[in-house]
Short mmCIF file of C-alpha atoms in Angstrom, two decimals:
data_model
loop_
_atom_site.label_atom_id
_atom_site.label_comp_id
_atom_site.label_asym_id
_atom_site.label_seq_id
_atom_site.Cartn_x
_atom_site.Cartn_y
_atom_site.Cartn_z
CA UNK A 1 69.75 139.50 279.44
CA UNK A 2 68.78 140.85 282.71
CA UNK A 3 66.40 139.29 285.00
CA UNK A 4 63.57 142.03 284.67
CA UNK A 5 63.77 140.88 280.92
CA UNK A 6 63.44 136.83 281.94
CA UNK A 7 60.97 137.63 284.18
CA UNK A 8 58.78 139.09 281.87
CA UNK A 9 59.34 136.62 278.91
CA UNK A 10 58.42 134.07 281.26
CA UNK A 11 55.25 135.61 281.94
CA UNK A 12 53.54 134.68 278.74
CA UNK A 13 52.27 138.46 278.68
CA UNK A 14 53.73 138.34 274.94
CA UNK A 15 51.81 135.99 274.29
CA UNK A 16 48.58 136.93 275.34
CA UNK A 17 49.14 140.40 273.35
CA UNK A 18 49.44 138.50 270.21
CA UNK A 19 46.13 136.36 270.70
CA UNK A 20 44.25 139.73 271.76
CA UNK A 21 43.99 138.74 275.69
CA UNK A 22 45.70 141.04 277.53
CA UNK A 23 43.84 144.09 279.32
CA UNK A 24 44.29 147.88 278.44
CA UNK A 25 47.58 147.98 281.05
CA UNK A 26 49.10 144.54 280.24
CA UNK A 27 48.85 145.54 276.22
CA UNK A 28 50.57 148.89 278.00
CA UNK A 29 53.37 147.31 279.64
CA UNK A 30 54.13 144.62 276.80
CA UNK A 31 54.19 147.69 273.91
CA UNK A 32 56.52 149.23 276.43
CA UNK A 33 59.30 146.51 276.57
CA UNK A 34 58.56 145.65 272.87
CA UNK A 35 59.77 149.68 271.95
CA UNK A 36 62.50 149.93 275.20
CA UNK A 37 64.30 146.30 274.86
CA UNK A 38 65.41 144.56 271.70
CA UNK A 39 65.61 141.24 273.63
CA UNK A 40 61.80 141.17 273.63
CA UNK A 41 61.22 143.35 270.28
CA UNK A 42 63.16 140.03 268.65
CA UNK A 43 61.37 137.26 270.95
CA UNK A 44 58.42 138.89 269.81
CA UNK A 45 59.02 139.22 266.69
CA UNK A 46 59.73 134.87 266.58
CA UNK A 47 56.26 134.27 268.18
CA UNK A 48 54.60 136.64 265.79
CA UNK A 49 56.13 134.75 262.85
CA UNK A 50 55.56 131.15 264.38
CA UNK A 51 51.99 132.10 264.83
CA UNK A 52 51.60 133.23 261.69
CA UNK A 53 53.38 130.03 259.86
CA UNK A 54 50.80 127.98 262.22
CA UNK A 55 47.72 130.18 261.19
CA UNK A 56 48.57 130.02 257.25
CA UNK A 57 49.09 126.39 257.52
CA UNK A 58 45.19 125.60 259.30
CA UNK A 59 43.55 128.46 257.73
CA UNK A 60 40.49 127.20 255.64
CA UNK A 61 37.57 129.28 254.53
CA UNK A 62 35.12 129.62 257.09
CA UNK A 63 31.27 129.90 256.41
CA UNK A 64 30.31 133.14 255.54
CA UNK A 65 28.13 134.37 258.74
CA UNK A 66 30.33 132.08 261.50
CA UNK A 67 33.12 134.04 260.05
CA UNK A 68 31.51 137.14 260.41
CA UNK A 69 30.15 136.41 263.77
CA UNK A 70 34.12 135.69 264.67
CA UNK A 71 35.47 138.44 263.64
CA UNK A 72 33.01 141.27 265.30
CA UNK A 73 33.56 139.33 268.52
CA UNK A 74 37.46 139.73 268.16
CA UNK A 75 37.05 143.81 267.30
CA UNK A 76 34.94 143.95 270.57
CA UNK A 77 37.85 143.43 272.22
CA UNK A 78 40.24 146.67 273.14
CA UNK A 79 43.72 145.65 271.86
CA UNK A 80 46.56 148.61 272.01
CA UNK A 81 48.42 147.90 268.57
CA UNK A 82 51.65 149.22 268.06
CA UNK A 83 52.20 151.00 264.46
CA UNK A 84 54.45 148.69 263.18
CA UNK A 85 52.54 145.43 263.41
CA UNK A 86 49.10 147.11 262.99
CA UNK A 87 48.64 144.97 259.80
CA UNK A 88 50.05 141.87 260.44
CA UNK A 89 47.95 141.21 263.79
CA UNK A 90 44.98 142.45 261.79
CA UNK A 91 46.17 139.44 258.85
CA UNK A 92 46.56 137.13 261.89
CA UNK A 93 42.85 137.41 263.30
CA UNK A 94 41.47 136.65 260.14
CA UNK A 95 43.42 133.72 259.85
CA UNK A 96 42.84 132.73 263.47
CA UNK A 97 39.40 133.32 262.81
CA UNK A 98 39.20 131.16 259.86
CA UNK A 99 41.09 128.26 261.67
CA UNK A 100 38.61 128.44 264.58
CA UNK A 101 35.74 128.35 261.58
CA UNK A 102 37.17 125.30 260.09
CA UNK A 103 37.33 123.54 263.34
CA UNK A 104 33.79 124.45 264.01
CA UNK A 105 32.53 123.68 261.07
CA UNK A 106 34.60 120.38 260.93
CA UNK A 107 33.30 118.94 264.34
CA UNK A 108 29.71 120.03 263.36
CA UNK A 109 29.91 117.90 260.39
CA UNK A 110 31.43 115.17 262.33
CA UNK A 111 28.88 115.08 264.83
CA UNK A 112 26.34 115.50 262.00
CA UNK A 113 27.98 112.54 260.58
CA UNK A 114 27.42 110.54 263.54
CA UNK A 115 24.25 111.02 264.37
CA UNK A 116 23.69 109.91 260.96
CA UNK A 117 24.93 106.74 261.49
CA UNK A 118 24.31 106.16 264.36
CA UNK A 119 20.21 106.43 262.79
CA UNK A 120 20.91 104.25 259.98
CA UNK A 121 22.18 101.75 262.20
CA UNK A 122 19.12 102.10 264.40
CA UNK A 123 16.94 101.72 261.12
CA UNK A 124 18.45 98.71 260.17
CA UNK A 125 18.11 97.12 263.26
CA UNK A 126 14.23 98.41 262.95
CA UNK A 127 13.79 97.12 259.39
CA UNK A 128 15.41 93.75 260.46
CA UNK A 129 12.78 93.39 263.72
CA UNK A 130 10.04 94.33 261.22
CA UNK A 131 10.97 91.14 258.90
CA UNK A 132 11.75 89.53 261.57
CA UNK A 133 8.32 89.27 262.98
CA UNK A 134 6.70 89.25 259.31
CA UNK A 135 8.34 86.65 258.53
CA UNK A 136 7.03 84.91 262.77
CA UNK A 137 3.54 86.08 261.90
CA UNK A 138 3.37 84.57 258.74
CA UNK A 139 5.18 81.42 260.06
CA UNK A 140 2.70 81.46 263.18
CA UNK A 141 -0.33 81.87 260.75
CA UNK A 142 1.06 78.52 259.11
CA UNK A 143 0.89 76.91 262.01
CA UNK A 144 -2.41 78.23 262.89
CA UNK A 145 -4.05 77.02 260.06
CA UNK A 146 -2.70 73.61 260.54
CA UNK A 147 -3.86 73.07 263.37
CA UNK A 148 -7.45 74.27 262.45
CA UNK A 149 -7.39 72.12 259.11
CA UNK A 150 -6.29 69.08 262.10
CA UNK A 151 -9.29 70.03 264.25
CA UNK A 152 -11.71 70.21 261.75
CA UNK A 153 -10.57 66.24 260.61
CA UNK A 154 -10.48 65.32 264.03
CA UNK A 155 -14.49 67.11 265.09
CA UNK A 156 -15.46 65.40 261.59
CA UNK A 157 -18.13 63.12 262.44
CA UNK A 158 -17.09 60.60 260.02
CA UNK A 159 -13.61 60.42 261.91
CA UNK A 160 -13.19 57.38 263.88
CA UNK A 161 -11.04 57.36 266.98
CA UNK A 162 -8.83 54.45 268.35
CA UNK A 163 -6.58 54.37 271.48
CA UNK A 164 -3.62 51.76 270.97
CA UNK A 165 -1.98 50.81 274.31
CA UNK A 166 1.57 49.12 274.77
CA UNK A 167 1.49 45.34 275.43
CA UNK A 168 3.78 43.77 278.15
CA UNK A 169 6.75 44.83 276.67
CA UNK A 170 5.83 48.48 276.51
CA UNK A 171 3.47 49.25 279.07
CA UNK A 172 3.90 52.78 279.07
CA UNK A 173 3.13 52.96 275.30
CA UNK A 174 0.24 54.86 273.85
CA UNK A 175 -0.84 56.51 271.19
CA UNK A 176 -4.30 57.10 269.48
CA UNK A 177 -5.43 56.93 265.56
CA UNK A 178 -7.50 59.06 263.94
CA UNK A 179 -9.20 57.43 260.67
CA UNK A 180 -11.23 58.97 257.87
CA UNK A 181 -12.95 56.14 255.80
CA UNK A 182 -14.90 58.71 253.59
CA UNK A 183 -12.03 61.35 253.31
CA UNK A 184 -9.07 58.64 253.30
CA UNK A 185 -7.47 60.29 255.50
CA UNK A 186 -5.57 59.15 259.00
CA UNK A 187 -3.39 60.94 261.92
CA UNK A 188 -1.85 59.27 264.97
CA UNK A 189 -0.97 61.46 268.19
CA UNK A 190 2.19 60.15 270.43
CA UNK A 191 0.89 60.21 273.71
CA UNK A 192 3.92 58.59 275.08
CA UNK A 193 6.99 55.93 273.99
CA UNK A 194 9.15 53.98 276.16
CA UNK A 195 12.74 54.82 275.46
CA UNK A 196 14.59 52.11 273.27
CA UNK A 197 18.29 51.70 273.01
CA UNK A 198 19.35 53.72 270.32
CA UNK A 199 19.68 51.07 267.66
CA UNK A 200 16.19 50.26 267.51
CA UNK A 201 12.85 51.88 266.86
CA UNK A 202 9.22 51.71 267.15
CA UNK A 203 7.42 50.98 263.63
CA UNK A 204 3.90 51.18 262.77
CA UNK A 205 1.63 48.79 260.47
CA UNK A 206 -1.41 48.44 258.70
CA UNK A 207 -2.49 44.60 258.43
CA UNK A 208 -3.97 43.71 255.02
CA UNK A 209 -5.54 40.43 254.63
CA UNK A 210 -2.24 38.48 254.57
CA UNK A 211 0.04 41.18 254.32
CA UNK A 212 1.88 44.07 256.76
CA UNK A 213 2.23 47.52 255.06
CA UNK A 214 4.46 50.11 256.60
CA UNK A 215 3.00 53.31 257.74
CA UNK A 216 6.15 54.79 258.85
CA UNK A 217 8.80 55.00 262.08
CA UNK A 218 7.31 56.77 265.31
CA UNK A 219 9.65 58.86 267.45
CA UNK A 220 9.41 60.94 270.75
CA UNK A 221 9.28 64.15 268.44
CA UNK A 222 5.86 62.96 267.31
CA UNK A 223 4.13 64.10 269.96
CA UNK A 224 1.80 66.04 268.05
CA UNK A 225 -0.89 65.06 265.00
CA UNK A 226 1.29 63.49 262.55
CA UNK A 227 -0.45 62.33 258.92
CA UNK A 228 -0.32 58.38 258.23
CA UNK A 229 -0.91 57.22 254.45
CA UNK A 230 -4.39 55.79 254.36
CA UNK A 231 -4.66 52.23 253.84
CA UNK A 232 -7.60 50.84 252.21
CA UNK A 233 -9.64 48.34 253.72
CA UNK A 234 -7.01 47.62 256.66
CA UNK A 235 -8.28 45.15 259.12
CA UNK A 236 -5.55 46.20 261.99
CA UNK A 237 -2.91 48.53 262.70
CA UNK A 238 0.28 47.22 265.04
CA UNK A 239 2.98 48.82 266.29
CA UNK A 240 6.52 46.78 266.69
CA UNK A 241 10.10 47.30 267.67
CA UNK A 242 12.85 47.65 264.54
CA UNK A 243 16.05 47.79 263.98
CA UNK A 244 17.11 51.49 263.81
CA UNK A 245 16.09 53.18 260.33
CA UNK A 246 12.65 50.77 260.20
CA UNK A 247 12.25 47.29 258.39
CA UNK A 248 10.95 46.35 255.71
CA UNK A 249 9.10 43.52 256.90
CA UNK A 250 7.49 43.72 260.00
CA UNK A 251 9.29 41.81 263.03
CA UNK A 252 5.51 40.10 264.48
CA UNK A 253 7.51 38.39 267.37
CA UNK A 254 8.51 41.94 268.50
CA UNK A 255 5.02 43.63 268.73
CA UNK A 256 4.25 45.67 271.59
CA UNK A 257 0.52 47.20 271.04
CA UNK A 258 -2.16 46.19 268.46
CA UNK A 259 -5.90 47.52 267.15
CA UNK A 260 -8.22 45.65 265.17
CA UNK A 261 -10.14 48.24 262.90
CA UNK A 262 -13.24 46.16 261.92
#
């Protein structure tokens, strides 16, 4: 094979002939050597056929009007055929033209796909906000109409109002009772505890005549309104340090702050 011959095959002028690219004197030059040199009439002749194995193996059926729209575009295009492989470029459009169709229509749907996905994710995330702050709102209401249902006890004119301060042993102690005689109803508000080693606890009491009746364990946490069970006819309430968990029986010798209630 003479160099003129390499020289041209390395071109890729064959190549562009068989996709349709080359201009009215390339297509010229390349049916020249094709017709004058078996060399290239047989390399051809291998591309042609490895093109074709490639198109027949990717062709798919392309939409009707991208197909169409393919094809016209590819006849626009002046292409000098030779006589004897008139048919089989003609066969090998079509198929490149379905290939490029199925790629088309392929990365349309993917990108349809996508998007797709990419909105039902963003719905989700919508719907989830949405219950989300239903389910605040309705939590916030809650606490809304707690707190007016507390107000109303405490602005109830029959609602009587003691402030219990810490004794020697807890100076900083105080907290204040809210009491209900006609509703039977009481509240006490944490205003502030002095911190306790961690086995013990503050306890609060109602005094009976002759007898201490446990109203429950106060805590740091309960420095808000928290509901006391009413205690009929109770002549004092006292608050004293427990061990950890509350007593049973209050622990006088370890009061800290006292009210009398008559």
């Amino acid at each position: 094979m003479n160099e003129k011959i390499n020289t041209f095959l390395s071109s890729g002028l064959l190549e562009k002939y068989l996709l349709g690219e080359t201009t009215s004197a390339e297509a010229e030059m390349v049916e020249t050597y094709i017709l004058k040199y078996p060399e290239v009439q047989n390399t051809y002749n291998t591309l042609q056929y490895n093109l074709e194995v490639v198109a027949k193996s990717n062709a798919v059926e392309a939409p009707k009007g991208i197909l169409n729209n393919i094809l016209e575009a590819l006849d626009e295009k002046p292409v000098v055929k030779l006589n004897t492989s008139y048919k089989s470029k003609k066969w090998y459009k079509f198929s490149v033209a379905a290939s490029i169709a199925a790629l088309i229509f392929a990365g349309t749907s993917y990108l349809f796909y996508s998007q797709n996905q990419k909105l039902s994710e963003e719905n989700q995330v919508v719907v989830d906000e949405i219950f989300d702050l239903r389910s605040d709102i309705a939590q916030n209401n809650k606490m809304l109409d707690n707190v007016m249902r507390q107000l109303l006890k405490l602005n109830n004119p029959e609602t009587e109002k003691y402030i219990i301060k810490g004794n020697e042993r807890a100076k900083d102690l105080k907290t204040v009772a809210y009491i209900n005689p006609k509703e039977k109803t009481s509240m006490i508000d944490v205003v502030s505890l002095p911190q306790l080693p961690e086995e013990q606890c503050y306890q609060i009491w109602a005094e009976l005549q002759g007898k201490m009746v446990s109203l429950g364990i106060l805590s740091e946490s309960d420095r808000q309104l928290k509901s006391l069970p009413y205690t009929e006819d109770a002549l004092a309430l006292k608050i004293t340090i427990e061990p950890k968990g509350g007593n049973s029986i209050a622990s006088v010798e370890n009061s800290v702050a006292q009210i009398s209630l008559q």
